[in-house]
Coordinates of N, CA and C in Angstrom, one line a residue:
X58 N -33.6 -0.5 -3.0 CA -34.3 -0.5 -1.8 C -33.2 0.3 -0.6
X59 N -33.5 1.0 0.1 CA -32.4 1.7 0.8 C -32.1 0.9 2.2
X60 N -32.8 -0.1 2.2 CA -32.3 -1.1 3.8 C -31.0 -2.1 3.1
X61 N -30.9 -2.1 1.7 CA -29.9 -2.8 1.1 C -28.8 -2.1 0.8
X62 N -28.7 -0.7 0.8 CA -27.5 0.0 0.4 C -26.3 0.2 1.5
X63 N -25.3 0.0 1.2 CA -24.3 0.1 2.1 C -23.5 1.7 2.2
X64 N -23.8 2.0 3.5 CA -23.4 3.5 3.7 C -22.6 3.7 4.7
X65 N -21.5 4.6 4.8 CA -20.6 4.9 5.7 C -20.3 6.4 6.1
X66 N -20.3 6.3 7.1 CA -19.9 8.2 7.5 C -18.4 8.4 7.2
X67 N -18.3 9.2 6.2 CA -16.7 9.6 5.6 C -15.6 9.8 7.0
X68 N -16.1 10.9 7.6 CA -15.3 11.4 8.5 C -14.6 10.5 9.6
X69 N -16.0 9.7 10.1 CA -15.9 8.8 11.1 C -14.9 7.7 10.5
X70 N -15.1 7.2 9.1 CA -14.1 6.3 8.8 C -13.0 6.8 8.8
X71 N -12.7 7.9 8.2 CA -11.2 8.5 8.1 C -10.4 8.4 9.3
X72 N -11.2 9.1 10.4 CA -10.8 9.1 11.7 C -10.3 7.5 12.4
X73 N -11.2 6.7 12.2 CA -10.8 5.3 12.4 C -9.8 4.6 11.6
X74 N -9.9 5.0 10.4 CA -9.2 3.9 9.6 C -7.7 4.4 9.6
X75 N -7.3 5.8 9.6 CA -6.1 6.1 9.6 C -5.3 5.8 10.5
X76 N -5.6 5.7 11.8 CA -4.8 5.1 12.9 C -4.7 3.5 12.9
X77 N -5.8 3.0 12.5 CA -5.9 1.5 12.3 C -4.8 1.0 11.4
X78 N -4.9 1.6 10.0 CA -3.9 1.2 9.2 C -2.5 1.6 9.2
X79 N -2.2 2.7 9.7 CA -1.0 3.1 10.2 C -0.2 2.1 11.1
X80 N -1.2 1.6 12.4 CA -0.6 0.7 13.3 C -0.6 -0.4 12.7
X81 N -1.4 -1.0 11.9 CA -1.1 -2.3 11.1 C 0.4 -2.4 10.7
X82 N 0.7 -1.4 9.7 CA 1.7 -1.2 8.8 C 2.9 -1.3 9.8
X83 N 3.2 -0.5 10.6 CA 4.2 -0.3 11.8 C 4.3 -1.7 12.3
X84 N 3.1 -2.0 13.0 CA 3.2 -3.7 13.5 C 3.8 -4.6 12.4
X85 N 3.6 -4.7 11.2 CA 4.0 -5.4 10.1 C 5.7 -5.1 10.0
X86 N 5.7 -4.1 9.7 CA 7.3 -3.8 9.9 C 8.1 -4.2 11.0
X87 N 7.6 -4.1 12.2 CA 8.3 -4.4 13.6 C 8.6 -5.9 13.6
X88 N 7.4 -6.5 13.2 CA 7.4 -7.9 12.8 C 8.7 -8.3 12.1
X89 N 9.1 -7.7 11.3 CA 9.9 -8.3 10.3 C 11.2 -7.5 10.5
X90 N 11.3 -6.7 11.6 CA 12.6 -6.0 11.8 C 13.0 -5.1 10.9
X91 N 12.2 -4.3 10.4 CA 12.2 -3.2 9.7 C 11.8 -2.0 10.2
X92 N 12.7 -0.8 9.9 CA 12.1 0.5 10.3 C 11.6 1.3 9.2
X93 N 11.7 2.5 9.6 CA 10.8 3.5 8.5 C 12.0 3.7 7.6
X94 N 13.1 3.8 8.0 CA 14.1 4.3 7.0 C 14.5 2.8 6.1
X95 N 14.2 1.7 6.3 CA 14.1 0.6 5.5 C 13.3 0.7 4.4
X96 N 12.3 1.2 4.4 CA 11.1 1.2 3.5 C 11.4 2.2 2.5
X97 N 11.7 2.0 1.4 CA 11.8 2.9 0.1 C 10.6 3.4 -0.3
X98 N 9.5 2.4 -0.4 CA 8.3 2.9 -1.4 C 7.3 2.1 -0.4
X99 N 6.0 3.2 -0.2 CA 4.6 2.7 0.1 C 3.7 2.6 -0.9
X100 N 2.8 1.8 -1.5 CA 2.0 1.6 -2.2 C 0.7 1.2 -1.6
X101 N 0.1 2.4 -1.5 CA -1.0 2.5 -0.5 C -2.4 2.0 -1.5
X102 N -3.5 1.7 -0.7 CA -4.8 1.9 -1.2 C -5.0 3.1 -2.0
X103 N -5.6 3.0 -3.1 CA -5.8 4.6 -3.6 C -7.3 5.0 -3.9
X104 N -7.8 5.1 -2.6 CA -9.1 5.9 -2.5 C -9.1 7.3 -2.2
X105 N -8.3 7.7 -1.2 CA -8.3 9.0 -0.6 C -7.0 9.5 -0.5
X106 N -6.3 10.4 -1.2 CA -5.5 10.9 -1.1 C -4.8 11.9 0.1
X107 N -5.7 12.3 1.0 CA -5.5 12.8 2.1 C -5.1 11.5 3.3
X108 N -6.3 10.6 3.2 CA -6.0 9.6 3.8 C -4.4 8.8 3.8
X109 N -4.1 8.8 2.7 CA -2.8 8.0 2.2 C -1.4 9.1 3.1
X110 N -2.0 10.3 2.6 CA -0.5 11.3 3.2 C -0.5 11.0 4.8
X111 N -1.8 11.1 5.4 CA -1.5 10.9 7.0 C -1.2 9.6 7.1
X112 N -1.5 8.8 6.8 CA -0.8 7.1 6.8 C 0.5 7.3 6.7
X113 N 1.1 7.8 5.8 CA 2.4 7.6 5.4 C 3.3 8.5 6.1
X114 N 2.9 9.5 6.6 CA 3.4 10.6 7.5 C 3.3 10.0 8.8
X115 N 2.8 9.2 9.3 CA 2.7 8.4 10.6 C 3.6 7.4 10.5
X116 N 3.6 6.5 9.1 CA 4.4 5.3 9.3 C 5.9 6.0 9.1
X117 N 6.2 6.6 8.5 CA 7.7 7.1 8.0 C 8.0 8.3 9.0
X118 N 7.1 8.6 9.9 CA 7.7 9.6 11.0 C 7.9 11.1 10.4
X119 N 7.6 11.3 8.9 CA 7.6 12.6 8.1 C 6.7 12.5 6.9
X120 N 6.7 13.7 6.4 CA 5.7 13.7 5.1 C 6.6 12.8 4.0
X121 N 5.8 12.0 3.5 CA 6.7 11.1 2.1 C 6.9 12.0 1.0
X122 N 8.1 11.6 0.4 CA 8.4 12.4 -0.9 C 7.4 11.8 -2.0
X123 N 7.2 12.3 -3.0 CA 6.4 11.8 -4.0 C 6.7 10.3 -4.4
X124 N 7.7 10.3 -4.7 CA 8.5 8.9 -5.2 C 8.4 7.9 -3.9
X125 N 8.2 8.2 -2.9 CA 8.2 7.1 -2.0 C 6.9 6.5 -1.5
X126 N 5.9 7.6 -2.2 CA 4.5 7.2 -1.9 C 3.6 7.6 -3.1
X127 N 3.7 6.9 -4.3 CA 3.0 7.4 -5.3 C 1.6 7.1 -5.0
X128 N 0.9 8.1 -6.0 CA -0.7 8.4 -6.1 C -0.8 8.1 -7.4
X129 N -1.9 7.6 -7.8 CA -2.6 7.3 -9.1 C -4.1 7.7 -9.3
X130 N -4.7 8.4 -8.1 CA -5.9 8.7 -8.4 C -6.3 9.5 -9.3
X131 N -5.4 10.6 -9.7 CA -5.4 11.4 -11.0 C -5.6 10.7 -12.2
X132 N -4.7 9.6 -12.1 CA -4.9 8.9 -13.5 C -6.1 7.7 -13.6
X133 N -6.2 7.1 -12.7 CA -7.3 5.9 -12.4 C -8.6 6.1 -11.8
X134 N -8.7 7.3 -10.9 CA -9.7 7.1 -9.7 C -9.8 6.1 -8.9
X135 N -10.7 5.8 -7.8 CA -10.7 5.0 -7.1 C -11.0 3.4 -7.7
X136 N -9.9 2.6 -7.6 CA -10.1 1.3 -8.2 C -10.2 0.1 -7.3
X137 N -10.8 0.5 -6.1 CA -10.7 -0.4 -4.8 C -9.4 -0.8 -4.6
X138 N -9.5 -1.9 -3.9 CA -8.3 -2.5 -3.4 C -7.4 -2.8 -4.7
X139 N -7.6 -2.8 -5.7 CA -6.8 -2.9 -7.0 C -5.6 -2.0 -6.9
X140 N -6.0 -1.0 -6.5 CA -5.4 0.5 -6.7 C -3.6 0.4 -6.0
X141 N -3.4 -0.2 -5.1 CA -2.4 -0.5 -4.7 C -1.4 -1.4 -5.3
X142 N -2.1 -2.5 -6.1 CA -1.4 -3.3 -7.1 C -1.0 -2.4 -8.6
X143 N -2.0 -1.9 -8.8 CA -1.7 -1.0 -10.0 C -0.4 0.2 -9.8
X144 N -0.7 1.0 -8.7 CA 0.7 1.7 -8.1 C 1.8 0.9 -8.3
X145 N 1.9 -0.3 -7.6 CA 3.0 -1.3 -7.2 C 3.5 -1.4 -8.9
X146 N 2.6 -1.8 -9.9 CA 3.0 -2.2 -11.0 C 3.6 -0.7 -11.8
X147 N 3.2 0.6 -11.7 CA 3.4 1.5 -12.2 C 4.9 2.1 -11.8
X148 N 4.9 2.0 -10.4 CA 5.9 2.6 -9.6 C 6.7 1.6 -8.9
X149 N 7.3 0.7 -9.5 CA 8.3 -0.1 -8.6 C 9.6 -0.6 -9.3
X150 N 9.5 -0.3 -10.9 CA 11.1 -0.5 -11.5 C 11.9 0.0 -11.2
X151 N 12.0 1.3 -10.6 CA 13.3 1.9 -10.3 C 13.8 1.6 -9.1
X152 N 13.3 0.8 -8.4 CA 13.8 0.2 -7.1 C 15.3 -0.5 -7.4
X153 N 15.8 -0.8 -6.3 CA 17.2 -1.5 -6.4 C 17.4 -2.6 -5.8
X154 N 18.2 -3.7 -6.3 CA 18.2 -4.7 -5.5 C 18.4 -4.8 -4.2
X155 N 17.7 -5.2 -3.2 CA 17.7 -5.1 -1.8 C 16.8 -4.3 -1.2
X156 N 16.1 -3.4 -1.9 CA 15.0 -2.3 -1.7 C 14.0 -2.9 -1.0
X157 N 13.5 -2.4 0.3 CA 12.3 -2.9 0.6 C 11.0 -2.1 0.2
X158 N 9.7 -2.6 0.1 CA 8.7 -1.6 0.0 C 7.4 -2.5 0.6
X159 N 6.4 -1.7 0.7 CA 5.2 -2.2 1.4 C 4.0 -2.0 0.6
X160 N 3.0 -3.0 0.4 CA 1.8 -2.7 -0.3 C 0.5 -3.0 0.5
X161 N -0.3 -1.9 0.6 CA -1.3 -2.2 1.6 C -2.4 -1.6 1.0
X162 N -3.7 -2.5 1.2 CA -5.0 -2.3 1.0 C -5.9 -2.0 2.1
X163 N -6.8 -1.5 2.0 CA -7.7 -1.5 3.1 C -9.2 -1.1 2.5
X164 N -10.1 -1.2 3.3 CA -11.6 -1.1 2.9 C -12.7 -1.2 3.7
X165 N -13.9 -1.6 3.0 CA -15.0 -1.9 4.0 C -14.9 -2.8 5.0
X166 N -15.6 -2.8 6.0 CA -15.6 -3.9 7.0 C -14.3 -3.4 7.8
X167 N -13.7 -2.6 7.6 CA -12.4 -2.3 8.2 C -11.7 -3.2 8.0
X168 N -11.3 -3.6 7.2 CA -10.3 -5.1 6.9 C -9.0 -4.0 5.9
X169 N -7.9 -4.9 6.5 CA -6.6 -4.2 5.8 C -5.6 -5.2 5.8
X170 N -4.7 -5.3 4.9 CA -4.1 -6.4 4.5 C -2.9 -5.8 4.0
X171 N -1.7 -6.1 4.3 CA -0.3 -5.8 3.7 C 0.7 -6.9 3.3
X172 N 1.7 -6.4 2.4 CA 2.6 -7.1 2.0 C 4.0 -6.5 2.0
X173 N 5.0 -6.8 3.0 CA 6.1 -6.1 2.7 C 7.0 -7.1 1.5
X174 N 7.8 -6.5 1.0 CA 8.4 -7.2 -0.1 C 9.9 -6.8 -0.3
X175 N 10.9 -7.4 -0.9 CA 12.1 -7.0 -1.2 C 12.5 -7.4 -2.5
X176 N 13.1 -6.4 -3.4 CA 13.4 -6.6 -4.7 C 14.8 -7.3 -4.9
X177 N 14.7 -8.4 -5.8 CA 15.8 -9.0 -6.0 C 15.7 -9.2 -7.8
X178 N 16.9 -8.7 -8.2 CA 17.2 -8.8 -9.6 C 16.2 -8.5 -10.8
X179 N 16.9 -9.3 -11.8 CA 15.7 -9.1 -13.0 C 14.8 -10.2 -13.0
X180 N 13.6 -10.1 -13.7 CA 12.8 -11.3 -13.8 C 13.0 -11.7 -15.1
X181 N 12.8 -13.0 -15.1 CA 13.0 -13.9 -16.2 C 11.5 -13.4 -17.2
X182 N 11.6 -13.4 -18.5 CA 10.5 -13.2 -19.4 C 10.0 -14.5 -19.7
X183 N 8.7 -14.5 -19.5 CA 7.8 -15.7 -20.1 C 7.4 -15.2 -21.3
X184 N 7.4 -14.0 -21.7 CA 6.9 -13.7 -23.0 C 7.5 -14.1 -24.1
X185 N 7.1 -13.9 -25.5 CA 8.1 -14.4 -26.8 C 9.1 -13.2 -26.8
X186 N 8.9 -12.1 -26.3 CA 9.9 -10.8 -26.5 C 10.2 -10.6 -25.1
X187 N 11.3 -10.6 -24.9 CA 11.7 -9.9 -23.2 C 11.3 -8.5 -23.0
X188 N 11.0 -8.1 -21.8 CA 10.4 -7.0 -21.5 C 11.5 -6.1 -21.0
X189 N 12.1 -5.1 -21.5 CA 13.2 -4.2 -21.1 C 12.6 -3.8 -19.6
X190 N 13.8 -4.1 -18.8 CA 13.9 -3.5 -17.2 C 13.0 -4.1 -16.7
X191 N 12.4 -5.4 -16.6 CA 11.4 -5.9 -15.9 C 12.2 -6.7 -14.4
X192 N 11.8 -6.2 -13.4 CA 12.0 -7.0 -12.1 C 11.1 -7.7 -11.4
X193 N 11.5 -8.7 -10.5 CA 10.7 -9.2 -9.8 C 10.8 -8.9 -8.1
X194 N 10.0 -9.2 -7.5 CA 10.0 -9.4 -6.1 C 10.0 -10.7 -5.5
X195 N 10.9 -11.3 -5.2 CA 11.0 -12.6 -4.6 C 9.7 -13.0 -3.7
X196 N 9.0 -13.9 -3.8 CA 8.0 -13.9 -2.7 C 8.7 -14.4 -1.5
X197 N 9.8 -15.2 -1.6 CA 10.4 -15.7 -0.6 C 10.9 -14.5 0.4
X198 N 11.1 -13.5 0.1 CA 11.3 -12.4 0.8 C 10.0 -11.5 1.3
X199 N 9.1 -12.0 0.6 CA 7.9 -11.2 1.0 C 7.0 -11.7 2.5
X200 N 6.5 -11.1 3.1 CA 5.7 -11.4 4.1 C 4.1 -10.8 4.1
X201 N 3.2 -11.4 4.6 CA 1.7 -10.8 4.9 C 1.3 -10.6 6.1
X202 N 0.5 -9.7 5.9 CA -0.3 -9.5 7.4 C -1.7 -8.9 7.0
X203 N -2.8 -9.5 7.8 CA -4.3 -9.2 7.7 C -5.1 -8.9 9.0
X204 N -5.8 -7.9 9.0 CA -6.8 -7.6 10.3 C -7.9 -7.2 9.7
X205 N -9.0 -7.8 10.5 CA -10.1 -7.4 10.1 C -10.9 -6.8 11.2
X206 N -11.5 -5.8 11.5 CA -12.4 -5.5 12.8 C -13.7 -4.8 12.2
X207 N -14.7 -4.9 12.9 CA -15.7 -4.2 12.5 C -16.5 -3.3 13.5
X208 N -16.7 -2.2 12.9 CA -16.8 -0.9 13.7 C -18.2 -0.6 13.5
X209 N -19.0 -0.2 14.7 CA -20.4 0.2 14.6 C -20.8 1.6 14.5

């Protein structure tokens, strides 16, 4: 039934979500006294590369290098809000102790959430066989922020 379908105007969403998400991220960074130069990696929601490119440029004040804002759309397509976590899992091992990164997902209902994290050492392995070069991001160094607004 058509009355039960969820529909969005793509251009309108793009024009409204890019500044909203960019501001959310910059506010979250400011709350933690971090500037663009402190962030080594942005792991963003993987639905639209153009949207992510605009957000990254606004947040960093320049066009992000591919390693600073990895994209997995070509490999996994749109995996909804899990995309930022998949991107984190695939593109975080190379960071060094003390590096900061930001995970951000956003979606329907104009909701956005982010986690700022800081890398700390090697992770303990809970598997029978240790995983080479596995690291962890200490949750004590993480902060989270969420916003939700409804646009008609």
